[in-house]
Amino acid sequence: MRNIFVLFLLIILIASCTKETGSFDLSFKAIMKDEPLILNKAYEFGNMDIKFENLAFYVSDISLTDKKGGKVELADIEFISLNNFDELSASAGKSIRFNDIPTGTYKKINFTMGVASDLNSKTPSDFDVSDPLGRTDFYWADWKSYIFSKTEGSADTLRNGNFNLKFFYHTGSDELIRSYELVEDLNVDENFNFGLEIFFDYDKLLRKGDETYFDIKAFPRNHNPSELNVITQLVNNYIKAIKFRL
Amino acid sequence: MRPFKLHIWLILLVFLFLSCEKENQKSEDIDLTQIEYNPVDFKLNTPKHFPGFTNPADNPLTIDGVKLGQHLFYDPILSLDSTVSCASCHIPNKAFTDGKSISNGVNGLIGTRSSMSLVNIAYAFNGLFWDGRSNTLEEQAIEPVENAVELIEDWDNVEEKLRRSPKYQELFRKAFGITRATDINRNLATKSIAQFQRIIISGDSKFDRVEFGNNAAYTNDELDGRDMYFDADPLTPDAECAHCHNGALLTSQQYFNNGIESVSDLNGFPDKGKGGVSNILFDNGKFRAPTLRNIEITAPYMHDGRFKTLEEVLDHYNSGGHFAQNIDPLIRPLSLSEKQKANIIKFLKTMTDTSYLSNPNIIDPFK
């Protein structure tokens, strides 16, 4: 009888040991000129000034990998809007807390900018209206693709205080999915909330191959589904524009 | 001593009498348990090509809940002078709008905004009203009753009127299983009205059948309009409409400034719209992009009903609207010809579907 009792205790102990979990925070932040990016604030942009007015994107397939190569999926899809109108909210960015993650030290994090192709083959009608992928303003039917990201604003091309040239760059389509991996020791602990900040430097995002700024005046918008140059450049710039801080 | 005591007795008696009278004026506490309460789920058939929506867990659709809501929706009992009901401003054969630029309510009082279609309102997830100030249908239905223009009635009075009505005693009992007439309250009333509104589904227009079915086709003109609406053909101008009015529901439910108001700066909007709710200056003059389903029968157009016809609407969008710092970048001169504008309108008219008018659960139960 006593033995059974001890065994029982032991099992409970083991079960609770292996069930140790913690949470992990991911924060997405927009920056411009090394400062938190604030909407409707004028920023120098080559020979013109610009203001950002709408910044949002999808991130998919977010996962952590442990030392043994085991994968922990954090999320299939997240819709991230970085529309912040003041310093405080801009520096806070958008944070997501993932709970019930087995504790330990992970060796890398993976994520995809855009909607991974298995999900991109679906349409908003396949989801609840309030689901991130239920958003019809981020779906382009004739492209048969979600709009992965929107970067919108207005430009003062003459520097006379008149921000009257509206611009927008909408990315999308399977070819423009870009996946990233950060190899770094990432802790998940029962008692502490560890997290990772991911910065999006919009100053680096809107640059041509030769590092000069996009010619917003000549190409204020991308719209023709076959006109992929500008937005291909934009998604290729992620590699320089995305920065991490532990 | 004695006369004083008598006095007290007298006063007490008067009090008793008074309170009795008050009780009499108020609804008697009628026992309703004799009436059968047997809630049955309302099976809502939504079109296959529609997204899903989450029904609030604390207000499931039941046959009797919907029925009660249907009665309340069409019953002027909710208004001060028993002349106006929800249906006065949300008329079924106008896709639940009222055909007026600005709605008027009791005593002919004029409001400030145009009525909105209630079709497919179950799918609203991003705020109700033109400015998004209300979150749920349950919360929303509280407002019209006490609105200074709409029904101008006090909920206390409405509750009283409903508690006294044998018909509503029965309908509320069947819908919610209340045991006494005094259990009737605004909370249950608005829940049932919300249930009723959630069953107003429309998904069988020509647009639905062509885009999502396989037994219908557009005319050439409609197809030409469709391609401009969806920016689908590199050879015709992009009209950009589908970026804001899209999906099976024909609305993105997002808030935009579509350039209808001429203002010198963002403080100049006569109706601040979303900005009045969020208190963000950049939201001033933004309104929810409404569904274009049934747009043919919901004139006049925009939150203030400023455009009488779809031709005027197309002229507006074709012009590129009035510039403001927060005008949406998609609103710009479109260079559409007369023929192209007409074709877009022809396409808009494929979005008409009033099949719900043959649904006995949706139309006026008093007729």
Coordinates of C-alpha atoms in Angstrom, one line a residue:
Chain A
M1 CA 0.0 0.0 0.0
R2 CA 2.7 2.4 1.0
N3 CA 4.7 1.6 -2.1
I4 CA 1.8 2.4 -4.3
F5 CA 1.4 5.7 -2.5
V6 CA 5.1 6.6 -3.1
L7 CA 4.8 5.5 -6.7
F8 CA 1.8 7.7 -7.1
L9 CA 3.7 10.7 -5.7
L10 CA 6.6 10.0 -7.9
I11 CA 4.4 9.9 -11.0
I12 CA 2.8 13.1 -10.1
L13 CA 6.2 14.7 -9.5
I14 CA 7.5 13.5 -12.9
A15 CA 4.3 14.6 -14.7
S16 CA 4.5 18.0 -13.2
C17 CA 8.2 18.2 -13.9
T18 CA 7.8 17.6 -17.6
K19 CA 4.9 19.9 -17.8
E20 CA 6.9 23.0 -16.8
T21 CA 6.0 25.8 -19.1
G22 CA 6.6 29.5 -19.4
S23 CA 5.7 32.2 -21.7
F24 CA 7.6 34.0 -24.5
D25 CA 7.0 37.5 -25.7
L26 CA 7.5 38.7 -29.2
S27 CA 7.4 42.5 -29.8
F28 CA 7.2 44.0 -33.2
K29 CA 8.4 47.6 -33.5
A30 CA 8.7 50.0 -36.4
I31 CA 11.6 52.4 -36.4
M32 CA 12.7 55.2 -38.7
K33 CA 16.1 56.9 -38.4
D34 CA 16.8 54.8 -35.3
E35 CA 13.8 56.1 -33.5
P36 CA 10.4 54.7 -32.9
L37 CA 8.3 55.3 -36.0
I38 CA 5.4 57.6 -35.4
L39 CA 2.5 57.8 -37.9
N40 CA 2.0 61.2 -39.6
K41 CA 5.3 62.5 -38.5
A42 CA 7.5 64.0 -41.3
Y43 CA 10.7 62.1 -42.0
E44 CA 13.5 63.1 -44.4
F45 CA 13.5 60.7 -47.4
G46 CA 16.3 61.7 -49.8
N47 CA 15.2 64.8 -51.5
M48 CA 11.7 64.8 -50.2
D49 CA 9.8 64.4 -46.9
I50 CA 7.4 61.6 -46.2
K51 CA 4.8 60.6 -43.5
F52 CA 3.7 57.1 -42.9
E53 CA 0.0 56.5 -42.5
N54 CA -0.6 52.8 -42.5
L55 CA 1.9 50.0 -41.7
A56 CA 0.7 46.5 -41.3
F57 CA 1.7 43.0 -42.3
Y58 CA 1.3 39.3 -41.7
V59 CA 3.8 37.1 -40.1
S60 CA 3.3 33.3 -40.3
D61 CA 4.8 30.0 -39.2
I62 CA 6.5 31.4 -36.0
S63 CA 8.4 28.7 -34.2
L64 CA 11.1 28.0 -31.7
T65 CA 13.6 25.1 -32.1
D66 CA 15.2 23.5 -29.1
K67 CA 18.8 22.2 -28.8
K68 CA 17.7 18.7 -30.0
G69 CA 16.0 20.1 -33.0
G70 CA 12.5 19.8 -31.6
K71 CA 10.1 22.5 -32.9
V72 CA 7.6 24.4 -30.9
E73 CA 5.0 26.2 -33.0
L74 CA 4.1 29.6 -31.6
A75 CA 1.7 30.7 -34.2
D76 CA 0.4 29.9 -37.7
I77 CA -0.4 33.5 -38.5
E78 CA -0.3 36.9 -36.8
F79 CA -1.6 40.2 -38.2
I80 CA 0.7 43.0 -37.0
S81 CA -0.4 46.6 -37.3
L82 CA 2.2 49.1 -36.3
N83 CA 0.0 52.1 -36.5
N84 CA 1.1 54.2 -33.6
F85 CA 0.4 57.8 -33.2
D86 CA 2.6 58.8 -30.4
E87 CA 6.1 58.1 -28.9
L88 CA 4.8 55.9 -26.1
S89 CA 2.8 53.5 -28.2
A90 CA 5.4 53.5 -31.0
S91 CA 8.2 52.4 -28.7
A92 CA 5.9 49.7 -27.2
G93 CA 5.0 48.4 -30.6
K94 CA 2.8 45.4 -30.8
S95 CA 3.6 42.6 -28.3
I96 CA 2.3 39.1 -28.4
R97 CA 2.7 36.7 -25.5
F98 CA 2.8 33.0 -26.3
N99 CA 1.9 30.9 -23.3
D100 CA 2.4 27.3 -22.3
I101 CA 5.8 27.0 -24.0
P102 CA 7.9 24.2 -22.5
T103 CA 10.7 25.8 -20.5
G104 CA 14.3 25.6 -21.6
T105 CA 16.8 27.2 -23.8
Y106 CA 15.9 27.3 -27.5
K107 CA 18.5 27.8 -30.1
K108 CA 16.6 29.6 -32.8
I109 CA 13.4 31.2 -33.9
N110 CA 11.9 31.0 -37.3
F111 CA 9.2 33.1 -38.9
T112 CA 7.9 34.0 -42.3
M113 CA 7.1 37.5 -43.6
G114 CA 3.9 37.1 -45.5
V115 CA 1.3 34.4 -45.5
A116 CA 2.9 30.9 -45.9
S117 CA 1.7 29.3 -49.1
D118 CA -0.5 26.6 -47.5
L119 CA -2.6 29.4 -45.9
N120 CA -2.2 31.7 -48.9
S121 CA -4.1 29.2 -51.0
K122 CA -7.2 29.9 -48.9
T123 CA -9.5 32.9 -49.1
P124 CA -11.1 35.1 -46.3
S125 CA -14.3 33.2 -46.7
D126 CA -12.6 30.1 -45.3
F127 CA -12.3 31.9 -42.0
D128 CA -14.3 33.7 -39.4
V129 CA -14.8 37.4 -40.3
S130 CA -12.9 38.4 -37.2
D131 CA -9.9 36.0 -37.9
P132 CA -6.7 37.6 -39.1
L133 CA -7.1 35.8 -42.3
G134 CA -10.8 36.7 -42.5
R135 CA -9.8 40.3 -43.4
T136 CA -10.9 41.1 -46.9
D137 CA -9.0 44.4 -47.0
F138 CA -5.9 42.3 -46.9
Y139 CA -6.9 39.9 -49.7
W140 CA -6.6 40.6 -53.4
A141 CA -9.0 38.3 -55.3
D142 CA -7.5 38.8 -58.7
W143 CA -4.0 38.1 -57.3
K144 CA -5.4 35.0 -55.6
S145 CA -3.2 36.1 -52.7
Y146 CA -3.4 37.8 -49.4
I147 CA -1.8 41.2 -49.3
F148 CA 1.2 40.4 -47.1
S149 CA 2.0 43.9 -46.1
K150 CA 0.8 47.5 -46.6
T151 CA 3.2 50.4 -46.4
E152 CA 1.2 53.6 -47.0
G153 CA 1.8 57.3 -46.6
S154 CA 2.2 60.6 -48.2
A155 CA 5.1 62.5 -49.6
D156 CA 6.0 66.2 -49.8
T157 CA 8.0 66.1 -53.0
L158 CA 8.8 69.8 -53.1
R159 CA 9.5 70.2 -49.4
N160 CA 6.9 73.0 -49.1
G161 CA 4.9 71.4 -46.4
N162 CA 2.4 69.9 -48.8
F163 CA 2.1 66.2 -48.3
N164 CA -0.1 65.7 -51.3
L165 CA 1.5 62.7 -53.1
K166 CA -0.1 59.6 -51.6
F167 CA 2.0 56.4 -51.9
F168 CA 1.4 52.8 -51.1
Y169 CA 3.2 49.5 -51.6
H170 CA 1.3 46.4 -51.1
T171 CA 3.2 43.1 -51.2
G172 CA 1.7 39.7 -51.9
S173 CA 1.8 36.4 -54.0
D174 CA 3.6 33.2 -53.1
E175 CA 6.9 34.4 -54.8
L176 CA 7.2 37.2 -52.3
I177 CA 7.1 35.1 -49.1
R178 CA 10.4 35.5 -47.2
S179 CA 11.4 33.3 -44.3
Y180 CA 13.9 34.2 -41.6
E181 CA 15.8 32.4 -38.9
L182 CA 17.5 33.9 -35.9
V183 CA 20.1 31.6 -34.3
E184 CA 20.4 32.8 -30.7
D185 CA 19.9 31.3 -27.3
L186 CA 16.3 32.1 -26.3
N187 CA 15.1 31.2 -22.8
V188 CA 11.7 30.2 -21.7
D189 CA 11.5 30.2 -18.0
E190 CA 8.7 29.4 -15.6
N191 CA 9.2 32.5 -13.5
F192 CA 10.5 35.1 -16.0
N193 CA 9.1 36.5 -19.2
F194 CA 11.8 36.4 -21.7
G195 CA 11.2 38.0 -25.0
L196 CA 12.5 39.1 -28.3
E197 CA 12.1 42.5 -29.9
I198 CA 11.9 42.5 -33.7
F199 CA 12.5 46.0 -35.3
F200 CA 11.4 46.9 -38.7
D201 CA 13.5 49.8 -40.0
Y202 CA 11.4 51.5 -42.6
D203 CA 14.3 53.6 -43.6
K204 CA 16.0 50.5 -44.9
L205 CA 12.8 49.0 -46.3
L206 CA 12.1 51.5 -49.0
R207 CA 15.5 51.4 -50.8
K208 CA 16.5 50.3 -54.3
G209 CA 19.3 47.8 -54.9
D210 CA 21.9 50.6 -54.9
E211 CA 20.7 51.7 -51.4
T212 CA 19.2 55.0 -52.8
Y213 CA 15.6 55.6 -51.7
F214 CA 12.6 54.4 -53.7
D215 CA 11.6 57.0 -56.3
I216 CA 8.2 57.6 -54.7
K217 CA 7.5 60.3 -57.3
A218 CA 7.9 58.1 -60.3
F219 CA 6.4 55.0 -58.6
P220 CA 4.0 56.1 -55.8
R221 CA 2.1 52.8 -55.9
N222 CA 2.3 49.3 -57.0
H223 CA -0.9 48.0 -58.4
N224 CA -0.6 45.9 -61.5
P225 CA -0.3 42.3 -60.3
S226 CA 2.4 41.7 -62.9
E227 CA 4.4 44.7 -61.8
L228 CA 6.5 43.0 -59.1
N229 CA 9.7 45.0 -59.3
V230 CA 9.2 47.5 -56.5
I231 CA 7.6 45.1 -54.1
T232 CA 10.1 42.4 -54.8
Q233 CA 12.8 44.9 -53.9
L234 CA 10.8 45.7 -50.7
V235 CA 10.6 42.2 -49.5
N236 CA 14.3 41.6 -50.4
N237 CA 15.1 44.5 -48.1
Y238 CA 13.7 42.8 -45.1
I239 CA 17.0 41.1 -44.5
K240 CA 18.6 44.5 -43.9
A241 CA 15.5 46.1 -42.3
I242 CA 14.8 43.6 -39.7
K243 CA 16.8 43.8 -36.5
F244 CA 16.6 41.9 -33.3
R245 CA 17.1 42.7 -29.6
L246 CA 17.0 40.2 -26.8
Chain B
M1 CA -51.7 61.0 22.6
R2 CA -54.6 59.2 21.1
P3 CA -55.4 61.6 18.3
F4 CA -51.8 61.5 17.3
K5 CA -51.9 57.7 17.1
L6 CA -54.9 57.9 14.9
H7 CA -53.1 60.3 12.7
I8 CA -50.2 57.8 12.3
W9 CA -52.7 55.1 11.4
L10 CA -54.3 57.3 8.9
I11 CA -51.0 58.3 7.3
L12 CA -49.9 54.7 7.2
L13 CA -53.2 53.7 5.6
V14 CA -52.8 56.4 2.9
F15 CA -49.3 55.2 2.3
L16 CA -50.4 51.6 2.0
F17 CA -53.1 52.7 -0.4
L18 CA -50.7 54.7 -2.4
S19 CA -48.2 52.0 -2.7
C20 CA -50.9 49.6 -3.6
E21 CA -52.0 51.9 -6.4
K22 CA -48.4 52.1 -7.6
E23 CA -48.3 48.4 -7.6
N24 CA -51.5 48.3 -9.6
Q25 CA -50.1 50.8 -12.1
K26 CA -47.0 48.7 -12.4
S27 CA -47.3 45.3 -14.0
E28 CA -48.7 42.7 -11.7
D29 CA -46.3 40.0 -10.9
I30 CA -47.9 37.4 -13.1
D31 CA -46.8 33.9 -12.9
L32 CA -45.8 32.6 -16.4
T33 CA -44.7 29.0 -15.5
Q34 CA -47.9 27.6 -17.0
I35 CA -46.6 28.6 -20.5
E36 CA -44.4 26.0 -22.0
Y37 CA -40.7 26.8 -22.3
N38 CA -39.0 24.5 -24.7
P39 CA -36.1 26.3 -26.4
V40 CA -35.1 24.9 -29.8
D41 CA -32.0 26.0 -31.8
F42 CA -32.6 28.2 -34.8
K43 CA -30.8 26.6 -37.7
L44 CA -29.3 29.4 -39.7
N45 CA -28.5 28.5 -43.3
T46 CA -25.6 30.7 -44.3
P47 CA -24.3 30.7 -47.9
K48 CA -21.4 28.4 -48.4
H49 CA -19.2 31.1 -49.8
F50 CA -19.6 33.3 -46.7
P51 CA -17.0 33.5 -43.9
G52 CA -18.0 32.3 -40.5
F53 CA -19.1 34.4 -37.6
T54 CA -19.1 33.8 -33.9
N55 CA -22.4 34.0 -32.2
P56 CA -22.1 35.3 -28.6
A57 CA -22.1 32.3 -26.3
D58 CA -24.6 34.0 -24.0
N59 CA -27.1 34.6 -26.7
P60 CA -27.6 31.5 -28.8
L61 CA -30.2 31.7 -31.6
T62 CA -33.4 30.0 -30.7
I63 CA -36.6 29.8 -32.7
D64 CA -38.6 31.6 -30.0
G65 CA -35.8 34.1 -29.4
V66 CA -35.8 35.1 -33.0
K67 CA -39.5 35.3 -33.0
L68 CA -39.6 37.6 -30.1
G69 CA -37.0 39.8 -31.7
Q70 CA -38.9 39.9 -34.9
H71 CA -42.0 41.2 -33.0
L72 CA -40.1 43.8 -31.1
F73 CA -38.3 45.0 -34.2
Y74 CA -41.6 45.7 -36.0
D75 CA -43.6 46.9 -33.0
P76 CA -43.9 50.7 -32.4
I77 CA -44.4 49.8 -28.7
L78 CA -40.7 50.7 -28.4
S79 CA -41.3 54.3 -29.2
L80 CA -42.6 57.2 -27.1
D81 CA -45.8 57.8 -29.0
S82 CA -46.2 54.3 -30.5
T83 CA -45.7 55.6 -34.0
V84 CA -42.1 54.5 -34.8
S85 CA -40.5 51.0 -34.7
C86 CA -37.0 49.9 -35.8
A87 CA -38.6 48.9 -39.1
S88 CA -39.6 52.6 -39.7
C89 CA -36.0 53.4 -40.5
H90 CA -35.0 49.9 -41.4
I91 CA -37.5 48.9 -44.1
P92 CA -37.2 45.3 -45.4
N93 CA -37.8 46.0 -49.0
K94 CA -35.2 48.8 -49.0
A95 CA -32.6 46.3 -47.6
F96 CA -33.5 47.6 -44.2
T97 CA -32.7 51.3 -44.9
D98 CA -35.3 54.0 -45.1
G99 CA -34.8 55.9 -48.4
K100 CA -34.1 59.1 -46.6
S101 CA -30.9 61.2 -46.6
I102 CA -31.1 61.7 -42.9
S103 CA -33.4 59.5 -40.8
N104 CA -36.2 61.0 -38.8
G105 CA -37.9 59.5 -35.8
V106 CA -40.6 60.3 -33.3
N107 CA -42.4 63.7 -33.9
G108 CA -40.6 63.9 -37.2
L109 CA -37.4 64.9 -35.5
I110 CA -34.5 64.8 -37.8
G111 CA -31.2 63.0 -37.0
T112 CA -27.8 63.6 -38.4
R113 CA -27.0 60.4 -40.3
S114 CA -28.5 58.1 -42.9
S115 CA -29.9 54.8 -41.9
M116 CA -27.8 51.7 -42.6
S117 CA -28.6 48.4 -44.1
L118 CA -29.0 45.5 -41.6
V119 CA -28.4 42.8 -44.2
N120 CA -25.7 40.3 -43.1
I121 CA -25.2 42.4 -39.9
A122 CA -24.3 39.1 -38.1
Y123 CA -20.9 39.4 -39.7
A124 CA -20.1 42.8 -38.3
F125 CA -16.9 42.5 -36.4
N126 CA -15.3 45.9 -36.5
G127 CA -17.8 48.2 -34.8
L128 CA -21.4 49.1 -35.6
F129 CA -22.8 52.4 -36.9
W130 CA -21.0 54.6 -39.4
D131 CA -18.4 55.5 -36.8
G132 CA -18.0 52.1 -35.1
R133 CA -19.1 53.4 -31.7
S134 CA -21.0 50.3 -30.7
N135 CA -19.5 46.8 -30.5
T136 CA -22.2 44.3 -30.4
L137 CA -25.8 44.0 -31.6
E138 CA -26.9 43.4 -28.0
E139 CA -25.3 46.7 -27.0
Q140 CA -26.4 48.5 -30.1
A141 CA -30.1 47.9 -29.7
I142 CA -30.2 49.7 -26.4
E143 CA -29.4 53.0 -28.1
P144 CA -32.3 53.7 -30.7
V145 CA -34.9 53.4 -28.0
E146 CA -33.5 56.2 -25.9
N147 CA -31.9 58.1 -28.8
A148 CA -33.1 61.7 -28.6
V149 CA -34.4 61.5 -32.2
E150 CA -35.1 57.9 -33.0
L151 CA -37.6 56.3 -30.6
I152 CA -37.2 58.8 -27.6
E153 CA -38.7 56.4 -25.1
D154 CA -37.4 55.5 -21.7
W155 CA -36.4 51.9 -21.3
D156 CA -38.2 51.8 -17.9
N157 CA -41.4 52.7 -19.7
V158 CA -40.8 50.2 -22.4
E159 CA -40.2 47.4 -19.9
E160 CA -43.4 48.4 -18.2
K161 CA -45.4 48.3 -21.4
L162 CA -44.0 44.9 -22.3
R163 CA -44.6 43.4 -18.9
R164 CA -48.3 44.4 -19.1
S165 CA -48.8 42.9 -22.5
P166 CA -50.0 39.3 -22.4
K167 CA -48.6 38.7 -25.8
Y168 CA -45.1 39.7 -24.8
Q169 CA -45.4 37.8 -21.5
E170 CA -45.9 34.7 -23.6
L171 CA -43.2 35.6 -26.2
F172 CA -40.6 36.4 -23.5
R173 CA -41.5 33.2 -21.5
K174 CA -41.0 31.1 -24.6
A175 CA -37.8 32.8 -25.6
F176 CA -36.0 33.0 -22.3
G177 CA -37.9 30.8 -19.8
I178 CA -38.6 33.7 -17.5
T179 CA -41.0 32.8 -14.7
R180 CA -42.7 36.1 -13.9
A181 CA -43.9 39.1 -16.0
T182 CA -41.6 41.3 -14.0
D183 CA -38.6 39.3 -15.3
I184 CA -39.1 41.0 -18.7
N185 CA -36.3 43.6 -19.1
R186 CA -34.3 45.5 -21.6
N187 CA -31.4 43.0 -21.5
L188 CA -33.6 40.2 -22.8
A189 CA -35.4 42.5 -25.3
T190 CA -32.1 43.6 -26.9
K191 CA -30.8 40.0 -26.9
S192 CA -33.8 38.9 -28.9
I193 CA -33.6 41.8 -31.3
A194 CA -30.0 40.9 -31.8
Q195 CA -31.0 37.3 -32.5
F196 CA -33.5 38.5 -35.1
Q197 CA -31.1 40.8 -36.8
R198 CA -28.5 37.9 -37.1
I199 CA -30.8 35.9 -39.3
I200 CA -31.2 38.6 -41.9
I201 CA -28.8 37.0 -44.4
S202 CA -28.5 37.8 -48.1
G203 CA -26.2 35.8 -50.3
D204 CA -28.1 34.9 -53.5
S205 CA -27.5 37.9 -55.8
K206 CA -26.3 37.5 -59.4
F207 CA -22.9 38.6 -58.1
D208 CA -22.9 35.6 -55.7
R209 CA -24.1 33.2 -58.3
V210 CA -21.5 34.2 -60.9
E211 CA -18.5 34.7 -58.6
F212 CA -19.1 31.7 -56.3
G213 CA -21.5 29.4 -58.1
N214 CA -21.4 28.1 -61.7
N215 CA -24.8 28.6 -63.1
A216 CA -24.8 32.3 -64.0
A217 CA -22.9 34.7 -66.1
Y218 CA -22.5 38.5 -66.4
T219 CA -23.4 40.5 -69.5
N220 CA -20.5 42.0 -71.3
D221 CA -21.2 45.4 -69.7
E222 CA -21.4 43.9 -66.2
L223 CA -18.2 42.0 -66.8
D224 CA -16.5 45.2 -68.0
G225 CA -17.7 46.9 -64.8
R226 CA -16.6 44.0 -62.7
D227 CA -13.1 44.2 -64.1
M228 CA -12.8 47.9 -63.3
Y229 CA -14.3 47.3 -59.8
F230 CA -11.8 44.6 -59.0
D231 CA -8.8 46.1 -60.9
A232 CA -8.8 42.8 -62.8
D233 CA -8.0 43.8 -66.4
P234 CA -4.8 45.7 -67.3
L235 CA -6.6 47.1 -70.3
T236 CA -9.3 48.9 -68.4
P237 CA -8.9 51.6 -65.8
D238 CA -8.7 50.5 -62.1
A239 CA -11.7 51.8 -60.2
E240 CA -10.2 50.6 -56.9
C241 CA -13.6 49.9 -55.4
A242 CA -12.8 46.3 -54.4
H243 CA -10.1 47.4 -52.0
C244 CA -12.7 48.7 -49.6
H245 CA -16.0 47.0 -50.7
N246 CA -14.9 43.4 -51.1
G247 CA -15.2 39.8 -50.2
A248 CA -18.4 37.9 -50.3
L249 CA -19.9 40.5 -47.9
L250 CA -18.8 43.3 -50.2
T251 CA -17.4 45.2 -47.3
S252 CA -14.0 45.2 -45.6
Q253 CA -15.6 46.8 -42.6
Q254 CA -12.7 49.2 -42.3
Y255 CA -12.8 52.9 -41.8
F256 CA -11.6 55.3 -44.5
N257 CA -11.9 58.9 -45.6
N258 CA -13.2 58.4 -49.1
G259 CA -12.9 62.1 -49.9
I260 CA -16.5 63.2 -49.9
E261 CA -15.9 66.2 -47.6
S262 CA -14.1 69.4 -48.5
V263 CA -12.2 70.5 -45.4
S264 CA -9.2 72.8 -44.9
D265 CA -7.7 70.6 -42.2
L266 CA -8.5 67.5 -40.1
N267 CA -10.5 69.5 -37.6
G268 CA -12.9 70.7 -40.2
F269 CA -15.2 67.7 -40.6
P270 CA -18.8 68.6 -39.7
D271 CA -19.2 64.9 -38.6
K272 CA -15.9 63.6 -37.2
G273 CA -17.0 60.0 -37.7
K274 CA -14.5 57.5 -36.4
G275 CA -12.4 60.3 -35.0
G276 CA -15.3 61.2 -32.7
V277 CA -15.0 57.7 -31.2
S278 CA -11.3 57.1 -31.2
N279 CA -10.2 60.7 -30.4
I280 CA -7.4 60.3 -32.9
L281 CA -7.2 63.4 -35.1
F282 CA -6.2 61.3 -38.1
D283 CA -9.5 59.3 -37.8
N284 CA -11.6 62.4 -38.3
G285 CA -13.8 62.1 -41.3
K286 CA -13.4 58.4 -41.6
F287 CA -16.5 56.2 -41.8
R288 CA -17.0 52.5 -42.2
A289 CA -17.0 51.3 -45.7
P290 CA -20.5 49.8 -45.9
T291 CA -21.6 46.8 -47.8
L292 CA -22.6 47.4 -51.4
R293 CA -24.9 44.5 -51.4
N294 CA -28.4 45.7 -52.4
I295 CA -26.9 49.2 -53.1
E296 CA -29.4 49.6 -56.0
I297 CA -32.2 49.8 -53.5
T298 CA -30.6 51.8 -50.6
A299 CA -30.4 55.3 -52.0
P300 CA -29.5 57.9 -51.0
Y301 CA -25.9 57.3 -50.3
M302 CA -23.1 58.0 -47.8
H303 CA -23.4 58.6 -44.0
D304 CA -25.3 61.8 -44.6
G305 CA -27.2 60.7 -47.7
R306 CA -25.6 63.4 -49.8
F307 CA -25.7 61.5 -53.1
K308 CA -29.2 60.7 -54.5
T309 CA -28.1 58.3 -57.2
L310 CA -25.4 55.8 -58.0
E311 CA -24.5 58.1 -61.0
E312 CA -23.6 60.8 -58.4
V313 CA -21.5 58.3 -56.4
L314 CA -19.6 57.3 -59.5
D315 CA -19.0 60.9 -60.4
H316 CA -17.6 61.5 -57.0
Y317 CA -15.1 58.6 -57.1
N318 CA -14.2 59.4 -60.7
S319 CA -13.2 63.0 -59.6
G320 CA -10.8 61.7 -57.0
G321 CA -12.7 63.5 -54.2
H322 CA -11.5 66.2 -51.9
F323 CA -8.0 66.0 -50.7
A324 CA -7.4 65.8 -47.0
Q325 CA -4.3 64.6 -45.1
N326 CA -6.1 61.3 -44.3
I327 CA -7.8 60.7 -47.6
D328 CA -7.2 57.1 -48.6
P329 CA -4.5 56.8 -51.2
L330 CA -6.9 54.7 -53.4
I331 CA -9.2 57.7 -53.8
R332 CA -7.7 59.5 -56.8
P333 CA -9.0 60.7 -60.3
L334 CA -10.0 57.5 -62.2
S335 CA -10.4 58.9 -65.7
L336 CA -13.5 56.7 -66.4
S337 CA -15.6 57.4 -69.4
E338 CA -19.4 57.8 -69.2
K339 CA -19.7 54.3 -70.6
Q340 CA -17.3 52.9 -68.1
K341 CA -19.1 54.5 -65.1
A342 CA -22.4 53.2 -66.5
N343 CA -20.8 49.7 -66.7
I344 CA -19.7 49.8 -63.1
I345 CA -23.2 50.8 -62.1
K346 CA -24.5 47.8 -64.1
F347 CA -22.1 45.6 -62.1
L348 CA -23.2 47.1 -58.8
K349 CA -26.8 46.2 -59.7
T350 CA -25.8 42.5 -59.9
M351 CA -25.4 42.7 -56.1
T352 CA -29.1 43.0 -55.5
D353 CA -30.8 40.2 -53.6
T354 CA -34.0 40.5 -51.7
S355 CA -34.7 36.8 -51.5
Y356 CA -34.9 37.2 -47.7
L357 CA -38.3 39.0 -48.2
S358 CA -39.8 35.6 -48.7
N359 CA -38.6 34.4 -45.3
P360 CA -41.5 34.5 -42.9
N361 CA -39.0 34.8 -40.0
I362 CA -37.7 38.1 -41.4
I363 CA -40.7 40.0 -42.6
D364 CA -43.3 42.0 -40.6
P365 CA -45.1 39.4 -38.3
F366 CA -48.0 41.8 -37.7
K367 CA -49.1 41.8 -41.3

